[in-house]
Each structure stands twice: as structure tokens, then as C-alpha cells.
Amino acid sequence: MAGNTPGPVRILVVDDDPGDVLMIEEALADSDVDKVIDVVSDGQEAMEFLRREGRHTEARRPDVILLDLNMPRMDGRQVLGEVKQDDDLRTIPIVVLTTSNADTDIVGSYTLQANAYVTKPIDLDDFNDVVRRIDEFFGRVVVLPKRA
């Protein structure tokens, strides 16, 4: 349990690559941090989930978002911009977890108020280690905002 958050940490994974989603889920499952994982496959669906619209009317507010940048329909940059401009959503920490190590993406993400920027490692063991570290940090170390 993180900080003052009652119950499991709720993680929203926003990624259009089923292989990456599977690796993220497996890495998160390997830790003993109590968590609930929700997955959406693009930015438009992420915004529907966060705003409890469409098929996501029963969605629970995540405690942290793992966000890929390059996705169809609405990319991660657009999601980041919308979430951080929304008074009801802006306090949700967002970790950009992407393959891009381009300076423009890194600077752009922090300019849009990303809480962290992490490049997805190519090596499976390194990938698992990175995701577990994110999980450990947000699941045990940080104090997350109380859920609305």
C-alpha cells in the first residue's frame, strides 16, 4: 500500500503493443506490491477510461498511469496534455514508458508535466527490472494523492 492510498495501487497501462502490455503485466505480477492493473490500447480509450465515458463508466481512478507515447487515434503526448490540463485528473502521476529516447520526446513529455520518463529496454530482463522498479517506487516509496 502506497502512502495514504487504501487498498491496492491502481495502475492504468496505456499501450497499443500487446507484447509490451504482456511484459508489463508479467513484470508487475512478479512483485509483491498489492495492485490492480487496467489496460487500454490507445489514448482515446485512455481518456474515456479516465473520464468514465463509453464502455468505461465503471472505471476506477488509477493511482498511476504508465503511458506509451506512440499510439494510434490519440498518442501519449496528447493524453499527457489533456490529463495535466484537467483539474480532476492532473494529480494522477504519469510515467511515460516508451521506446523513444529522442530528446524532443523527453523534453516534450516533461514540458507537458510527465512525472517520469523511462525508455523501454530491449532486453527482457532489463525490461522486467525497469517495470518492477517503477512498481516498487509507486507502490511502496511515494505518497500518492488520495483518490477522488
Coordinates of N, CA and C in Angstrom, one line a residue:
M1 N 0.8 -1.2 0.0 CA 0.0 0.0 0.0 C 0.9 1.2 0.0
A2 N 0.6 2.1 -0.9 CA 1.5 3.3 -1.0 C 0.9 4.5 -0.2
G3 N 1.8 5.0 0.6 CA 1.5 6.2 1.4 C 0.1 6.1 2.0
N4 N -0.8 7.0 1.6 CA -2.1 7.1 2.2 C -3.2 6.5 1.4
T5 N -2.8 5.7 0.4 CA -3.8 5.1 -0.5 C -4.3 3.8 0.0
P6 N -5.6 3.7 0.4 CA -6.1 2.5 0.9 C -6.2 1.4 -0.1
G7 N -5.9 0.2 0.2 CA -6.1 -0.9 -0.7 C -5.0 -1.0 -1.8
P8 N -5.2 -1.8 -2.8 CA -4.1 -1.9 -3.8 C -3.9 -0.7 -4.6
V9 N -2.7 -0.6 -5.1 CA -2.3 0.5 -6.0 C -3.0 0.2 -7.4
R10 N -3.7 1.2 -7.9 CA -4.4 1.0 -9.2 C -3.5 1.6 -10.3
I11 N -3.1 0.8 -11.3 CA -2.2 1.2 -12.3 C -3.0 1.1 -13.7
L12 N -3.0 2.2 -14.4 CA -3.5 2.2 -15.8 C -2.4 2.1 -16.8
V13 N -2.3 1.0 -17.6 CA -1.3 0.9 -18.6 C -2.0 1.3 -19.9
V14 N -1.4 2.3 -20.6 CA -1.9 2.8 -21.9 C -0.8 2.4 -22.9
D15 N -1.0 1.4 -23.7 CA 0.0 0.9 -24.7 C -0.7 0.1 -25.7
D16 N -0.4 0.3 -27.0 CA -1.0 -0.4 -28.1 C -0.3 -1.6 -28.5
D17 N 0.8 -1.9 -27.9 CA 1.6 -3.1 -28.3 C 1.3 -4.3 -27.4
P18 N 0.5 -5.3 -27.8 CA 0.1 -6.4 -27.0 C 1.3 -7.1 -26.3
G19 N 2.5 -7.2 -27.0 CA 3.7 -7.8 -26.5 C 4.2 -7.0 -25.3
D20 N 4.3 -5.7 -25.4 CA 4.7 -4.8 -24.3 C 3.8 -4.9 -23.2
V21 N 2.5 -4.9 -23.4 CA 1.5 -5.0 -22.4 C 1.7 -6.3 -21.6
L22 N 1.9 -7.4 -22.3 CA 2.1 -8.6 -21.6 C 3.3 -8.6 -20.7
M23 N 4.4 -8.1 -21.3 CA 5.6 -8.0 -20.5 C 5.5 -7.1 -19.3
I24 N 4.8 -6.0 -19.4 CA 4.5 -5.1 -18.3 C 3.7 -5.8 -17.2
E25 N 2.6 -6.5 -17.7 CA 1.8 -7.2 -16.7 C 2.5 -8.3 -16.0
E26 N 3.4 -9.0 -16.7 CA 4.2 -10.1 -16.1 C 5.2 -9.5 -15.1
A27 N 5.8 -8.4 -15.5 CA 6.8 -7.8 -14.6 C 6.1 -7.3 -13.3
L28 N 4.9 -6.7 -13.5 CA 4.1 -6.2 -12.3 C 3.7 -7.4 -11.4
A29 N 3.3 -8.5 -12.0 CA 2.8 -9.6 -11.3 C 4.0 -10.3 -10.4
D30 N 5.2 -10.1 -10.9 CA 6.3 -10.6 -10.2 C 6.6 -9.9 -8.8
S31 N 6.1 -8.8 -8.6 CA 6.4 -8.0 -7.4 C 5.3 -8.4 -6.3
D32 N 5.6 -8.1 -5.1 CA 4.6 -8.4 -4.1 C 3.8 -7.1 -3.7
V33 N 3.9 -6.1 -4.5 CA 3.1 -4.9 -4.2 C 1.7 -5.2 -4.6
D34 N 0.7 -4.9 -3.7 CA -0.7 -5.2 -4.0 C -1.2 -4.2 -5.0
K35 N -1.7 -4.7 -6.1 CA -2.1 -3.8 -7.2 C -3.2 -4.3 -8.0
V36 N -3.9 -3.4 -8.7 CA -4.9 -3.7 -9.7 C -4.4 -3.1 -11.0
I37 N -4.4 -3.8 -12.1 CA -3.9 -3.3 -13.4 C -5.1 -3.2 -14.4
D38 N -5.3 -2.0 -14.9 CA -6.2 -1.9 -16.0 C -5.4 -1.5 -17.3
V39 N -5.9 -2.0 -18.4 CA -5.1 -1.8 -19.7 C -6.1 -1.2 -20.7
V40 N -5.6 -0.2 -21.4 CA -6.3 0.4 -22.6 C -5.3 0.5 -23.7
S41 N -5.7 0.4 -25.0 CA -4.8 0.3 -26.1 C -4.5 1.5 -26.9
D42 N -5.1 2.6 -26.5 CA -4.8 3.9 -27.2 C -5.2 5.1 -26.3
G43 N -4.8 6.2 -26.8 CA -5.0 7.4 -26.0 C -6.5 7.8 -25.9
Q44 N -7.2 7.6 -26.9 CA -8.6 7.9 -26.9 C -9.4 7.1 -25.9
E45 N -9.0 5.8 -25.9 CA -9.6 4.9 -24.9 C -9.2 5.3 -23.4
A46 N -7.9 5.7 -23.3 CA -7.4 6.2 -22.0 C -8.2 7.3 -21.5
M47 N -8.5 8.3 -22.3 CA -9.3 9.5 -21.9 C -10.8 9.0 -21.5
E48 N -11.3 8.1 -22.3 CA -12.7 7.6 -22.0 C -12.6 6.9 -20.6
F49 N -11.6 6.1 -20.4 CA -11.4 5.4 -19.1 C -11.3 6.4 -17.9
L50 N -10.4 7.4 -18.1 CA -10.2 8.4 -17.0 C -11.4 9.3 -16.8
R51 N -12.2 9.5 -17.8 CA -13.4 10.3 -17.7 C -14.7 9.5 -17.4
R52 N -14.5 8.2 -17.4 CA -15.6 7.2 -17.1 C -16.7 7.4 -18.2
E53 N -16.3 7.4 -19.4 CA -17.2 7.5 -20.6 C -17.3 6.2 -21.4
G54 N -18.3 6.1 -22.2 CA -18.4 5.0 -23.1 C -18.5 3.7 -22.3
R55 N -17.7 2.7 -22.7 CA -17.8 1.4 -22.0 C -17.0 1.4 -20.7
H56 N -16.5 2.6 -20.3 CA -15.7 2.7 -19.1 C -16.4 3.4 -18.0
T57 N -17.7 3.4 -17.9 CA -18.5 4.1 -16.9 C -18.2 3.6 -15.5
E58 N -17.8 2.4 -15.4 CA -17.5 1.8 -14.1 C -16.0 1.9 -13.7
A59 N -15.2 2.5 -14.5 CA -13.7 2.6 -14.3 C -13.4 3.2 -13.0
R60 N -12.4 2.7 -12.4 CA -11.9 3.3 -11.1 C -10.7 4.1 -11.4
R61 N -10.6 5.2 -10.7 CA -9.5 6.2 -10.9 C -8.1 5.5 -10.6
P62 N -7.2 5.6 -11.6 CA -5.9 5.0 -11.3 C -5.1 5.8 -10.3
D63 N -4.2 5.2 -9.6 CA -3.2 5.9 -8.8 C -2.0 6.4 -9.6
V64 N -1.7 5.7 -10.7 CA -0.6 6.0 -11.5 C -0.9 5.5 -12.9
I65 N -0.3 6.2 -13.9 CA -0.5 5.8 -15.3 C 0.8 5.5 -15.9
L66 N 0.9 4.3 -16.6 CA 2.1 4.0 -17.4 C 1.7 4.3 -18.9
L67 N 2.3 5.2 -19.5 CA 1.8 5.8 -20.8 C 2.9 5.6 -21.9
D68 N 2.5 4.9 -23.0 CA 3.3 4.9 -24.2 C 3.1 6.2 -24.9
L69 N 4.1 6.6 -25.7 CA 3.9 7.8 -26.5 C 3.3 7.6 -27.9
N70 N 3.7 6.6 -28.6 CA 3.4 6.4 -30.0 C 2.2 5.3 -30.1
M71 N 1.0 5.9 -30.3 CA -0.2 5.0 -30.4 C -1.1 5.6 -31.4
P72 N -2.0 4.8 -32.0 CA -3.0 5.3 -32.9 C -4.1 6.1 -32.3
R73 N -4.8 6.8 -33.1 CA -6.0 7.6 -32.7 C -5.6 8.8 -31.9
M74 N -5.0 8.6 -30.7 CA -4.6 9.7 -29.9 C -3.3 9.3 -29.2
D75 N -2.2 10.0 -29.5 CA -1.0 9.5 -28.9 C -0.7 9.9 -27.5
G76 N 0.3 9.4 -26.9 CA 0.6 9.7 -25.5 C 0.8 11.1 -25.2
R77 N 1.4 11.9 -26.1 CA 1.6 13.3 -25.9 C 0.3 14.0 -25.7
Q78 N -0.7 13.7 -26.5 CA -2.0 14.3 -26.4 C -2.7 13.9 -25.1
V79 N -2.5 12.6 -24.7 CA -3.1 12.2 -23.4 C -2.5 13.0 -22.3
L80 N -1.2 13.1 -22.3 CA -0.4 13.8 -21.2 C -0.9 15.2 -21.1
G81 N -1.0 15.9 -22.3 CA -1.5 17.3 -22.3 C -2.9 17.4 -21.8
E82 N -3.8 16.5 -22.2 CA -5.2 16.6 -21.7 C -5.3 16.3 -20.2
V83 N -4.6 15.3 -19.7 CA -4.7 14.9 -18.3 C -4.2 16.0 -17.4
K84 N -3.0 16.6 -17.8 CA -2.4 17.6 -17.0 C -3.1 19.0 -17.0
Q85 N -4.1 19.1 -18.0 CA -4.9 20.3 -18.0 C -6.2 20.1 -17.4
D86 N -6.5 18.9 -17.0 CA -7.8 18.6 -16.4 C -7.7 18.7 -14.9
D87 N -8.5 19.6 -14.3 CA -8.4 19.8 -12.8 C -8.7 18.5 -12.0
D88 N -9.6 17.6 -12.6 CA -9.9 16.4 -11.8 C -8.8 15.3 -12.0
L89 N -8.0 15.4 -13.0 CA -7.1 14.3 -13.4 C -5.6 14.7 -13.2
R90 N -5.3 15.9 -13.1 CA -3.9 16.4 -13.2 C -3.0 15.8 -12.1
T91 N -3.6 15.4 -10.9 CA -2.8 14.9 -9.8 C -2.4 13.5 -10.0
I92 N -2.9 12.8 -11.0 CA -2.5 11.4 -11.2 C -1.1 11.4 -11.8
P93 N -0.1 10.7 -11.1 CA 1.2 10.6 -11.6 C 1.2 9.9 -13.0
I94 N 2.0 10.4 -13.9 CA 2.1 9.7 -15.2 C 3.6 9.4 -15.5
V95 N 3.9 8.1 -15.7 CA 5.2 7.7 -16.1 C 5.1 7.4 -17.6
V96 N 5.9 8.1 -18.4 CA 6.0 7.8 -19.8 C 6.9 6.6 -19.9
L97 N 6.4 5.5 -20.5 CA 7.2 4.3 -20.7 C 7.1 4.0 -22.1
T98 N 8.2 4.3 -22.9 CA 8.2 4.3 -24.3 C 9.5 3.8 -24.9
T99 N 9.5 3.5 -26.2 CA 10.7 3.0 -26.8 C 11.6 4.2 -27.3
S100 N 11.0 5.4 -27.3 CA 11.7 6.6 -27.8 C 12.7 7.1 -26.8
N101 N 13.9 7.4 -27.3 CA 14.9 8.1 -26.5 C 15.3 9.4 -27.1
A102 N 14.4 9.9 -28.0 CA 14.6 11.2 -28.7 C 14.5 12.3 -27.7
D103 N 15.5 13.2 -27.8 CA 15.4 14.4 -26.9 C 14.1 15.2 -27.0
T104 N 13.6 15.3 -28.2 CA 12.3 16.1 -28.3 C 11.2 15.4 -27.6
D105 N 11.2 14.0 -27.5 CA 10.1 13.4 -26.8 C 10.3 13.5 -25.3
I106 N 11.6 13.4 -24.8 CA 11.9 13.5 -23.4 C 11.5 14.9 -22.9
V107 N 12.1 15.9 -23.6 CA 11.8 17.3 -23.2 C 10.3 17.6 -23.3
G108 N 9.7 17.2 -24.4 CA 8.3 17.4 -24.6 C 7.4 16.8 -23.5
S109 N 7.8 15.6 -23.1 CA 7.0 14.9 -22.1 C 7.1 15.7 -20.7
Y110 N 8.3 16.1 -20.4 CA 8.5 16.8 -19.1 C 7.8 18.2 -19.2
T111 N 7.8 18.8 -20.4 CA 7.2 20.1 -20.6 C 5.7 20.0 -20.4
L112 N 5.1 18.8 -20.8 CA 3.7 18.5 -20.6 C 3.4 18.0 -19.2
Q113 N 4.4 18.0 -18.3 CA 4.3 17.7 -16.9 C 4.3 16.2 -16.6
A114 N 5.0 15.4 -17.4 CA 5.1 14.0 -17.1 C 5.9 13.9 -15.7
N115 N 5.6 12.9 -14.9 CA 6.2 12.8 -13.6 C 7.5 12.0 -13.8
A116 N 7.7 11.2 -14.8 CA 8.9 10.5 -15.1 C 8.9 10.0 -16.5
Y117 N 10.1 9.9 -17.1 CA 10.2 9.4 -18.5 C 11.2 8.2 -18.4
V118 N 10.7 7.1 -18.9 CA 11.5 5.8 -18.9 C 11.5 5.2 -20.3
T119 N 12.7 4.9 -20.8 CA 12.8 4.3 -22.1 C 12.7 2.7 -21.9
K120 N 11.9 2.1 -22.6 CA 11.7 0.6 -22.5 C 13.0 0.0 -23.0
P121 N 13.6 -0.8 -22.1 CA 14.8 -1.5 -22.5 C 14.4 -2.6 -23.6
I122 N 15.4 -3.0 -24.4 CA 15.2 -4.0 -25.4 C 15.3 -5.4 -24.8
D123 N 16.3 -5.5 -23.9 CA 16.5 -6.8 -23.2 C 15.4 -7.1 -22.2
L124 N 14.8 -8.4 -22.3 CA 13.7 -8.7 -21.5 C 14.0 -8.6 -20.0
D125 N 15.1 -9.1 -19.5 CA 15.5 -9.0 -18.1 C 15.5 -7.5 -17.6
D126 N 16.1 -6.7 -18.5 CA 16.2 -5.2 -18.2 C 14.8 -4.6 -18.1
F127 N 14.0 -5.0 -19.1 CA 12.6 -4.5 -19.2 C 11.9 -4.8 -17.9
N128 N 11.9 -6.1 -17.5 CA 11.3 -6.5 -16.2 C 11.8 -5.8 -15.0
D129 N 13.1 -5.6 -15.0 CA 13.7 -4.8 -13.9 C 13.2 -3.4 -13.8
V130 N 13.1 -2.7 -15.0 CA 12.6 -1.4 -15.0 C 11.2 -1.3 -14.5
V131 N 10.3 -2.2 -15.0 CA 8.9 -2.1 -14.6 C 8.8 -2.4 -13.1
R132 N 9.6 -3.4 -12.6 CA 9.5 -3.7 -11.2 C 9.9 -2.5 -10.3
R133 N 11.0 -1.8 -10.8 CA 11.4 -0.6 -10.1 C 10.3 0.5 -10.0
I134 N 9.7 0.7 -11.2 CA 8.6 1.7 -11.2 C 7.5 1.2 -10.2
D135 N 7.1 0.0 -10.3 CA 6.1 -0.6 -9.4 C 6.5 -0.4 -7.9
E136 N 7.7 -0.7 -7.6 CA 8.2 -0.6 -6.2 C 8.2 0.9 -5.8
F137 N 8.6 1.8 -6.7 CA 8.7 3.2 -6.3 C 7.3 3.7 -6.1
F138 N 6.3 3.5 -7.0 CA 5.0 4.0 -6.8 C 4.1 3.2 -5.8
G139 N 4.5 1.9 -5.6 CA 3.8 1.0 -4.7 C 4.2 1.1 -3.3
R140 N 5.5 1.5 -3.1 CA 6.0 1.5 -1.7 C 6.6 2.8 -1.2
V141 N 7.2 3.5 -2.1 CA 8.0 4.7 -1.7 C 7.2 6.0 -1.7
V142 N 6.6 6.3 -2.8 CA 5.9 7.6 -2.9 C 4.6 7.6 -2.1
V143 N 4.2 8.8 -1.7 CA 2.9 9.0 -1.2 C 2.1 9.5 -2.3
L144 N 1.0 8.8 -2.7 CA 0.2 9.2 -3.8 C -1.0 10.0 -3.3
P145 N -1.5 10.9 -4.2 CA -2.7 11.7 -3.7 C -3.9 10.8 -3.4
K146 N -4.7 11.2 -2.4 CA -5.9 10.5 -2.1 C -6.8 10.4 -3.3
R147 N -7.5 9.3 -3.4 CA -8.4 9.1 -4.6 C -9.6 10.0 -4.4
A148 N -10.0 10.6 -5.6 CA -11.2 11.5 -5.5 C -12.5 10.7 -5.4

